[in-house]
PDB file of C-alpha atoms in Angstrom:
ATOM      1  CA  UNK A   1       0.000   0.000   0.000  1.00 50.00           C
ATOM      2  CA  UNK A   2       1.457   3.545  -0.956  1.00 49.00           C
ATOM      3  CA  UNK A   3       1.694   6.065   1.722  1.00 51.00           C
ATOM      4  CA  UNK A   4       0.823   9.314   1.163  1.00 50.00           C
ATOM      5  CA  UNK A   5       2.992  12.503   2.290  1.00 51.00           C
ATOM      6  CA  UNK A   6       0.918  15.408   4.634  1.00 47.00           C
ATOM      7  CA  UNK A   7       1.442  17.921   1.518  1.00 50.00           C
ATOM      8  CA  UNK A   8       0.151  15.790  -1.052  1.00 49.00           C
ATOM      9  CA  UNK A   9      -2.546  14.365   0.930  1.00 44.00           C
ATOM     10  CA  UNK A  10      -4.170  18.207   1.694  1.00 50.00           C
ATOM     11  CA  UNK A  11      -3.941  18.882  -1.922  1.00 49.00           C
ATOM     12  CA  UNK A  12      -6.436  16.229  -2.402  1.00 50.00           C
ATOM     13  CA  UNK A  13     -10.401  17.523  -2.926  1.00 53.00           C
ATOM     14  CA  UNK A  14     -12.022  16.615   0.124  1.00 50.00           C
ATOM     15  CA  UNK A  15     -15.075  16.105  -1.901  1.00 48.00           C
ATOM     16  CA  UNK A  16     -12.908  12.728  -3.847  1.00 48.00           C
ATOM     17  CA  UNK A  17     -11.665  11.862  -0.393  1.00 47.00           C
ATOM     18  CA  UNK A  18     -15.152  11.458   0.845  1.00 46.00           C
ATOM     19  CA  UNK A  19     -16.033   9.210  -1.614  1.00 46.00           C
ATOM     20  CA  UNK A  20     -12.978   6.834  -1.772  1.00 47.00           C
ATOM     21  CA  UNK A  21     -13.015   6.420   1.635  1.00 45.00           C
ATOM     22  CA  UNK A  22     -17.367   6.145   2.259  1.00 47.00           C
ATOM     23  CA  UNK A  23     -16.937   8.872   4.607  1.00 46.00           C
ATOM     24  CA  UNK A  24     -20.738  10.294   5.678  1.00 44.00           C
ATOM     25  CA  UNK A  25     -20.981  13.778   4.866  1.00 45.00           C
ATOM     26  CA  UNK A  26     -23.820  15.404   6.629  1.00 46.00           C
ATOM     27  CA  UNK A  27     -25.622  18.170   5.501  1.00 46.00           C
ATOM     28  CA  UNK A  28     -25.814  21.280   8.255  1.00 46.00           C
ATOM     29  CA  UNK A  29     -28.526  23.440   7.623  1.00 46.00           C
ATOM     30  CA  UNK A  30     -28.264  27.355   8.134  1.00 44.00           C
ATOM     31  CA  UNK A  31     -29.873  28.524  11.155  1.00 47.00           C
ATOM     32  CA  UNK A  32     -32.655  30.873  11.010  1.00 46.00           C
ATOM     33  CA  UNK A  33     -32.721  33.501  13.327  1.00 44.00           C
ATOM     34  CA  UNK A  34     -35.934  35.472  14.319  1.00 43.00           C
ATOM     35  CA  UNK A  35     -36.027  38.948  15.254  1.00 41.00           C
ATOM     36  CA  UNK A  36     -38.755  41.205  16.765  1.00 39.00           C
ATOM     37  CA  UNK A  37     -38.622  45.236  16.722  1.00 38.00           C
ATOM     38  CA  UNK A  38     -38.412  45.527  20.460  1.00 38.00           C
ATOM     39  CA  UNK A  39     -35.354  43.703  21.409  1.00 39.00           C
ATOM     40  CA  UNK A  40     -33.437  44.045  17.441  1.00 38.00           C
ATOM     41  CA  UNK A  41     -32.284  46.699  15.694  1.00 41.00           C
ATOM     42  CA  UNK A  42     -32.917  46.954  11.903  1.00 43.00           C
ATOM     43  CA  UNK A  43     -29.818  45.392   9.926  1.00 41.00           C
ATOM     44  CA  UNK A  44     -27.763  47.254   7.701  1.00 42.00           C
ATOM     45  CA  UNK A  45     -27.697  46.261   3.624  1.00 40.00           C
ATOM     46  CA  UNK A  46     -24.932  46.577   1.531  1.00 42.00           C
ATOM     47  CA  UNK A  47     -26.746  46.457  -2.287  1.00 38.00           C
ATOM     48  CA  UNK A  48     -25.469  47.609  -5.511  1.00 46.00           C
ATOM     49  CA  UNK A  49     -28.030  50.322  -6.133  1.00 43.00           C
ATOM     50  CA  UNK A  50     -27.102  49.372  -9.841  1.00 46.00           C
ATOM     51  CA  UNK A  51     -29.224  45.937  -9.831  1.00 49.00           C
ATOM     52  CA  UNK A  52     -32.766  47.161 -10.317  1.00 48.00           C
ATOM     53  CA  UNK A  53     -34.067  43.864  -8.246  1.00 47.00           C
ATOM     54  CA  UNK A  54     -31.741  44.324  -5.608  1.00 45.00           C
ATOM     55  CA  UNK A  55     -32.537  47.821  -4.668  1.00 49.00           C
ATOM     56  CA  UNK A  56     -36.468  47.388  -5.053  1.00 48.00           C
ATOM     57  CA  UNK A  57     -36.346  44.297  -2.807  1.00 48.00           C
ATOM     58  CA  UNK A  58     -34.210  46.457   0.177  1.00 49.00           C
ATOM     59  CA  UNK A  59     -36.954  49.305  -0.305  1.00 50.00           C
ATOM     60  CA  UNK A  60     -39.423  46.899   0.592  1.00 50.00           C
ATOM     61  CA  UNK A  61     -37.710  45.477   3.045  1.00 49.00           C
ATOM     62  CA  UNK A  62     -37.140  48.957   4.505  1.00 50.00           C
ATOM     63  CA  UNK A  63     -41.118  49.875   4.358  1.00 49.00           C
ATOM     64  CA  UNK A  64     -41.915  46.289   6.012  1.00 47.00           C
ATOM     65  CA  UNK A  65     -39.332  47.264   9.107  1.00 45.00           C
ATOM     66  CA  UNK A  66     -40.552  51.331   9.133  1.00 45.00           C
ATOM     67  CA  UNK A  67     -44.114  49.698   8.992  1.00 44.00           C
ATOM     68  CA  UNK A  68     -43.280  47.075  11.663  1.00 38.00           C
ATOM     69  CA  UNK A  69     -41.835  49.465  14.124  1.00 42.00           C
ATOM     70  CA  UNK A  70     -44.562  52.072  13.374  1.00 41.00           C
ATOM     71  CA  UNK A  71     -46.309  49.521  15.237  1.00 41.00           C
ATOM     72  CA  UNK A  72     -44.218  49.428  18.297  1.00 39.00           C
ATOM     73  CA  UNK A  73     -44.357  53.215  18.883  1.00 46.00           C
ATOM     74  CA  UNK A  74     -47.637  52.669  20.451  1.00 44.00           C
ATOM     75  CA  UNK A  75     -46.961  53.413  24.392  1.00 48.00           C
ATOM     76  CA  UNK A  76     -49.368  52.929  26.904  1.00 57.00           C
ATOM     77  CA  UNK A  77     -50.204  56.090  28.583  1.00 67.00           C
ATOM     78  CA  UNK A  78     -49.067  56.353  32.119  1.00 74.00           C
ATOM     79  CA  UNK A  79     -49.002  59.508  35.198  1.00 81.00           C
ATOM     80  CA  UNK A  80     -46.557  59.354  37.723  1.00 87.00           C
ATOM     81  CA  UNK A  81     -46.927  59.763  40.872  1.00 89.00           C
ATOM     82  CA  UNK A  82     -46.154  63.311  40.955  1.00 90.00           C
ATOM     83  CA  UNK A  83     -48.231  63.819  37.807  1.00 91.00           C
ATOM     84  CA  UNK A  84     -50.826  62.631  39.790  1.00 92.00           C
ATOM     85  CA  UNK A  85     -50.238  64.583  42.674  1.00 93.00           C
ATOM     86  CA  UNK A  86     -50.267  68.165  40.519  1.00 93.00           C
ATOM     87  CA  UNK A  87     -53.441  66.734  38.809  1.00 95.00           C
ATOM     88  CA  UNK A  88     -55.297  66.160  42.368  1.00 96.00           C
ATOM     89  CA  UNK A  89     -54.238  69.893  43.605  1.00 95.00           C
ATOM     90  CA  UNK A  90     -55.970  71.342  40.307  1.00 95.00           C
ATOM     91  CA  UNK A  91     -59.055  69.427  40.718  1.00 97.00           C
ATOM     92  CA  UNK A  92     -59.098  70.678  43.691  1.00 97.00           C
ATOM     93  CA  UNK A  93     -58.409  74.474  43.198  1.00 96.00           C
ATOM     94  CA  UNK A  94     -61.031  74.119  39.753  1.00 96.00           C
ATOM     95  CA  UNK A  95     -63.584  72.534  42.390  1.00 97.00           C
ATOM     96  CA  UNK A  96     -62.910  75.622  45.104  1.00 97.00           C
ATOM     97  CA  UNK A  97     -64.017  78.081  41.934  1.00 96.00           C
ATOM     98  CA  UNK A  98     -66.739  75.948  40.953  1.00 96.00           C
ATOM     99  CA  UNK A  99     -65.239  75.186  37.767  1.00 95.00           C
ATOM    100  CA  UNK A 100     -65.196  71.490  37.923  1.00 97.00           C
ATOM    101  CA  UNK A 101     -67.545  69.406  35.649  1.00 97.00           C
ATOM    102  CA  UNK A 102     -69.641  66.680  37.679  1.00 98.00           C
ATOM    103  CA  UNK A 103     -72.129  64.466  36.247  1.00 98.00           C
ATOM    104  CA  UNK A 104     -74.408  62.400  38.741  1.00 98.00           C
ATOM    105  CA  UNK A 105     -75.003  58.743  37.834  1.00 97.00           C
ATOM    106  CA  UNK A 106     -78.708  57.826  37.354  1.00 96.00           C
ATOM    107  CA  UNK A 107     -79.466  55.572  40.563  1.00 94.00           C
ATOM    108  CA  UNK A 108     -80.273  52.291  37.916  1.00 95.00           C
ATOM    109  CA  UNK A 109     -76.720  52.960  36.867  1.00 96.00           C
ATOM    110  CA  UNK A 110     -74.992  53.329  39.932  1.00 94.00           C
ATOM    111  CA  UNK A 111     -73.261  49.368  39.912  1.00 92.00           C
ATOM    112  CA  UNK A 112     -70.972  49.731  37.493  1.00 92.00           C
ATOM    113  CA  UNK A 113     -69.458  46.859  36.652  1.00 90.00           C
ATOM    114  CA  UNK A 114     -67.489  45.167  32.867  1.00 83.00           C
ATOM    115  CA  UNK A 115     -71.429  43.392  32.944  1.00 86.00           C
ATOM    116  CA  UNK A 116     -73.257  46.113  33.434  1.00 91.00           C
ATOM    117  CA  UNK A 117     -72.070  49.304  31.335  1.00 92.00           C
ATOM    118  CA  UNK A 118     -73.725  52.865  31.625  1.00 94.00           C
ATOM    119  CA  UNK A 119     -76.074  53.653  29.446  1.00 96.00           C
ATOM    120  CA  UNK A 120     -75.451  55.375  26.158  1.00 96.00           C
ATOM    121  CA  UNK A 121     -77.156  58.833  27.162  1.00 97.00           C
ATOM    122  CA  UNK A 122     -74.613  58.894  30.463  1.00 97.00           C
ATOM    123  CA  UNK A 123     -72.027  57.692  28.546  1.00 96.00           C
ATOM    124  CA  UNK A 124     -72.567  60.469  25.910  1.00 97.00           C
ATOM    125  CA  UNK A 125     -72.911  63.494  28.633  1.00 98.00           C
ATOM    126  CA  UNK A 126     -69.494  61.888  30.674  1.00 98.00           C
ATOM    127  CA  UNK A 127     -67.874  61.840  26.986  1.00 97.00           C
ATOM    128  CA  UNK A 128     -69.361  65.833  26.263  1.00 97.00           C
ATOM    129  CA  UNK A 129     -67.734  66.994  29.743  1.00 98.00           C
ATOM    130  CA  UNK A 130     -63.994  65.214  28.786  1.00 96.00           C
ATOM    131  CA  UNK A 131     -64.646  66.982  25.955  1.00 94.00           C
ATOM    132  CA  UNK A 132     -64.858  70.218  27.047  1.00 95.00           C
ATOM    133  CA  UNK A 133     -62.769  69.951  30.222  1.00 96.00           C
ATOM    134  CA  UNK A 134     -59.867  67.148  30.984  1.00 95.00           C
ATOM    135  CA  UNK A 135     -60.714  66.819  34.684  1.00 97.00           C
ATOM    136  CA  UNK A 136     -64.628  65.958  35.754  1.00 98.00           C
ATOM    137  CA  UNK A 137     -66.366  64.393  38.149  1.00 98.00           C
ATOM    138  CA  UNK A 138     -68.839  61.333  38.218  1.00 98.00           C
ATOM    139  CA  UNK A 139     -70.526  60.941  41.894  1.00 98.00           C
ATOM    140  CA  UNK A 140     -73.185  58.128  42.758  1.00 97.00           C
ATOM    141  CA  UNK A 141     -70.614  54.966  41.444  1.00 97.00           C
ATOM    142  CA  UNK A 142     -71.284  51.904  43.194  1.00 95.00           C
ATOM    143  CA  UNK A 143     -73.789  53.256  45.869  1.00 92.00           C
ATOM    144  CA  UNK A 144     -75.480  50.478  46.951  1.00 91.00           C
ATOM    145  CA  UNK A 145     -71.273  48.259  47.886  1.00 92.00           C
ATOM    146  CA  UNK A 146     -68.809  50.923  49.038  1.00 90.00           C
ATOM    147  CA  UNK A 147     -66.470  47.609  48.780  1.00 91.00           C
ATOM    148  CA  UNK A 148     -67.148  47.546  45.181  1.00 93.00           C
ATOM    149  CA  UNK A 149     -66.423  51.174  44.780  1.00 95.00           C
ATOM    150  CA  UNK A 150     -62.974  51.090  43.726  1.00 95.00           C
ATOM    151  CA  UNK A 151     -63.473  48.745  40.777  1.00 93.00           C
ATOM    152  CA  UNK A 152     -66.207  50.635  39.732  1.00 95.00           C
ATOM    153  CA  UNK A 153     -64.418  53.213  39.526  1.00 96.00           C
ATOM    154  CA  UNK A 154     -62.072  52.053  37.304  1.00 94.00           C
ATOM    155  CA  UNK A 155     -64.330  50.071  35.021  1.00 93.00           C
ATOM    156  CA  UNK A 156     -65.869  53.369  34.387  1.00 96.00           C
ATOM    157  CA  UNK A 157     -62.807  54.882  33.770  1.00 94.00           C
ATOM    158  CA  UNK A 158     -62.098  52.260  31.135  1.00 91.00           C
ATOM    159  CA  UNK A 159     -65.341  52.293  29.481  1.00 93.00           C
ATOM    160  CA  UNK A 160     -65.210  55.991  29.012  1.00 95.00           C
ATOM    161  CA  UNK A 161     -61.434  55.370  27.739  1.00 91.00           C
ATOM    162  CA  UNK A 162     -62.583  52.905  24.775  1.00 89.00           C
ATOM    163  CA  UNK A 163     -65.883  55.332  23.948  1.00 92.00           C
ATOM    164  CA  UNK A 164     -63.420  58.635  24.154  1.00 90.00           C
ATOM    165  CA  UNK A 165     -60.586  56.267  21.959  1.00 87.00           C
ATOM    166  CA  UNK A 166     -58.570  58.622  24.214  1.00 87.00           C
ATOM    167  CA  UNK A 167     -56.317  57.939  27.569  1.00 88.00           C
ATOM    168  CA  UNK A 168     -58.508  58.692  31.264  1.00 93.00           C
ATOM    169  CA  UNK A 169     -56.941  58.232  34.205  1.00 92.00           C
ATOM    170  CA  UNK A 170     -58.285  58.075  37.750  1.00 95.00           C
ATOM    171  CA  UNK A 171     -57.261  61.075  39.178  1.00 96.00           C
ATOM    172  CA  UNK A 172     -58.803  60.172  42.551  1.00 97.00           C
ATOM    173  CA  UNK A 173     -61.804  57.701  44.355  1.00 96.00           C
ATOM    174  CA  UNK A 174     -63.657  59.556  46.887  1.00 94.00           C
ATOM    175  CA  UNK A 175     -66.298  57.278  48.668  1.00 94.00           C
ATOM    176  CA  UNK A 176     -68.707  56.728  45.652  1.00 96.00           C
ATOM    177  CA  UNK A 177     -67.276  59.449  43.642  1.00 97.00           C
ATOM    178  CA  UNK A 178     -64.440  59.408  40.858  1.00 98.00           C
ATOM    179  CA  UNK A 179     -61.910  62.578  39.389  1.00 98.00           C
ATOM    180  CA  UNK A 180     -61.263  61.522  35.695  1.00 98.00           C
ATOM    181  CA  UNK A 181     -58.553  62.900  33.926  1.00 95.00           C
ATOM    182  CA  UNK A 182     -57.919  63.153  29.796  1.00 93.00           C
ATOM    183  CA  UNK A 183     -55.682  65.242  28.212  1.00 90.00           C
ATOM    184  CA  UNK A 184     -56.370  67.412  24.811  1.00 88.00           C
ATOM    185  CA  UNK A 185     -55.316  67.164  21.702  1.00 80.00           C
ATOM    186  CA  UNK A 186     -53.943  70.681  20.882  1.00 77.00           C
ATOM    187  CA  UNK A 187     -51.010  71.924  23.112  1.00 74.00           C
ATOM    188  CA  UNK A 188     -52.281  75.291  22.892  1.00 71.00           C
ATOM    189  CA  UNK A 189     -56.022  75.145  24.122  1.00 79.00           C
ATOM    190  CA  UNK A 190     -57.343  77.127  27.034  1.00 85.00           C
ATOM    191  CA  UNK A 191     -57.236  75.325  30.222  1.00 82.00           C
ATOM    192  CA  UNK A 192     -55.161  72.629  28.533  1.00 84.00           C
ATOM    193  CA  UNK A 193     -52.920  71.321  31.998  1.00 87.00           C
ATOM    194  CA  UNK A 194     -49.104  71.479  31.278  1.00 82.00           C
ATOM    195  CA  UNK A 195     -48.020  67.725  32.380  1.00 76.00           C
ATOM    196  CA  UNK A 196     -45.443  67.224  30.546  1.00 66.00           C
ATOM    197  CA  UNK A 197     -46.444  63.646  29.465  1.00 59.00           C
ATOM    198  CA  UNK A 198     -45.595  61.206  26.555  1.00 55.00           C
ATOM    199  CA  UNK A 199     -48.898  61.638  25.330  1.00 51.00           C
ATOM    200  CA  UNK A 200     -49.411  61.987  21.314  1.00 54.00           C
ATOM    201  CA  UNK A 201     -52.814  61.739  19.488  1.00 54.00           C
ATOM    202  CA  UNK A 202     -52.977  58.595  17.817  1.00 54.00           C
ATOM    203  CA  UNK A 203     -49.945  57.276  18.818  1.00 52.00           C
ATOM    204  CA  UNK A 204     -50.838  55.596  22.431  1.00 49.00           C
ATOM    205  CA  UNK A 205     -52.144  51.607  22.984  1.00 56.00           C
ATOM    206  CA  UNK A 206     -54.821  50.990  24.629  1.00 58.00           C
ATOM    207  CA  UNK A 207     -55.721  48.829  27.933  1.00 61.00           C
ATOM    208  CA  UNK A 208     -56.705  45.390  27.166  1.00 66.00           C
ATOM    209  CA  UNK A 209     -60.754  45.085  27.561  1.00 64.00           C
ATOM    210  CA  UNK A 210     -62.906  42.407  28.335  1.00 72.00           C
ATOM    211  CA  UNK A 211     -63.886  40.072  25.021  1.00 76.00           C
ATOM    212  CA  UNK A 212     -67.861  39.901  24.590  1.00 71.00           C
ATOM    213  CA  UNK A 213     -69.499  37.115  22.652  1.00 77.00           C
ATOM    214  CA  UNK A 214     -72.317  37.952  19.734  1.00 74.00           C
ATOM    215  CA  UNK A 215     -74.671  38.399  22.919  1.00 74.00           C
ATOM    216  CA  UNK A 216     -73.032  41.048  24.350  1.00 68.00           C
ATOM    217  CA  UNK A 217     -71.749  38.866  27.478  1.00 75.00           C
ATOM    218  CA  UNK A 218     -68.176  39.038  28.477  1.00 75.00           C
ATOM    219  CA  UNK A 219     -66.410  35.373  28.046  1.00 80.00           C
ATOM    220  CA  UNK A 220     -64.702  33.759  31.264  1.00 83.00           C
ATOM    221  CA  UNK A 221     -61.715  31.676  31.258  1.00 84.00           C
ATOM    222  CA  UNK A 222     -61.515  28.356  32.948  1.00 83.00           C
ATOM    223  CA  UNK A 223     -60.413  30.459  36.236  1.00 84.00           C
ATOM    224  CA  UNK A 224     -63.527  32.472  35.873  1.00 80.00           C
ATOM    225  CA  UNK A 225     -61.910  35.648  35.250  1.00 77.00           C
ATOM    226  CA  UNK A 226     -62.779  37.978  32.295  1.00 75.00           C
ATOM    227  CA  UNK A 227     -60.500  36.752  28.868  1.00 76.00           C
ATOM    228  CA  UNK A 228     -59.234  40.339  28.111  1.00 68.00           C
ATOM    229  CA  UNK A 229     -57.239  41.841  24.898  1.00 69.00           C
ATOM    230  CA  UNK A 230     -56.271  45.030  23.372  1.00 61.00           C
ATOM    231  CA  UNK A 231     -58.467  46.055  20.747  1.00 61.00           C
ATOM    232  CA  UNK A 232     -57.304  47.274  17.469  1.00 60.00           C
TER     233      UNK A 232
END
């Protein structure tokens, strides 16, 4: 049998050396990675603008990521605790000058709950006060369980947040009353508050709501609690 030197032997295809000697040759496949917009950044193309196909197939690429992360730009809107605090002192002071909007809850109304909405006239008038004025006031909620009070409260607030398709934010629960706070749209409007928040029109998410069925009812997981998700 002929030995074979170390040169000689390298120069040797390793594709012919596979197949004299039966060798297995597996076949490694490429490993696809997947990427999301809020933990990747975009990555950078190198393309020949001069090859037509190229250069159309990196714009679209380009409008599919600017699209994608258009997405993710949506913030939830949230006060701090400070925020919070300067909102309470100006309900306050407006309520001392009888300027602050309040709206009494029918007494039929008053157990507000994700089963059992207001109606759509005293959804309307809360909706025409936010309107007109980004702090009101809604007495009467949950009368008849002061326990139940504080989730009323904030079912309201979130019912009035999906009807407005604007942020509220409880301000402040009072016993069977509620402060509701929702900022306006133009920076420069008259008794607009100065909060210095992350708030844009249009560009916040929304809180995830209870899902209703084609009766209207809200559907229940397994645990019994309300199946919820963000709506588009």
């Amino acid at each position: 049998r002929t030995m074979i030197g170390l040169p000689a032997y390298a120069a040797i295809p390793l594709a012919l050396l596979a197949t004299r000697s039966g060798a297995f040759q597996p076949s490694v496949g490429v490993p696809i990675h997947h990427r999301t917009a809020a933990v990747c950044s975009p990555a950078t193309h190198h393309i020949d603008r001069g090859d037509s196909s190229l250069a159309a197939a990196a714009s679209g690429e380009q409008d599919g990521e600017e699209e994608y992360d258009e997405e993710y730009e949506l913030v939830e809107f949230t006060v701090t605790p400070e925020q919070i605090a300067k909102l309470r002192k100006e309900a306050v002071k407006r309520d001392s000058r009888k300027k602050l909007p309040k709206f009494f809850l029918p007494p039929e109304e008053t157990a507000v709950s994700e089963d059992s909405p207001p109606s759509p006239d005293t959804m309307g008038e809360i909706l025409r006060l936010l309107e007109n004025d980004e702090l009101v006031e809604v007495r009467g909620v949950s009368k008849d369980s002061k326990k139940r009070a504080f989730d009323a409260c904030h079912h309201l607030a979130g019912m009035v947040e999906d009807a407005l398709e604007k942020p509220v934010v409880v301000v402040e629960q009072k016993g069977f009353a509620v402060r509701l706070y929702s900022p306006f749209d133009e920076e420069g409007r008259e008794g607009r508050i100065e909060l210095r928040s992350s708030y844009e029109p249009g560009k916040w998410r929304r809180k995830a709501k209870p899902v209703r069925d084609i009766r209207g009812q809200i559907v229940r997981g397994e645990d019994g609690k309300s199946i919820k998700e963000v709506p588009e």
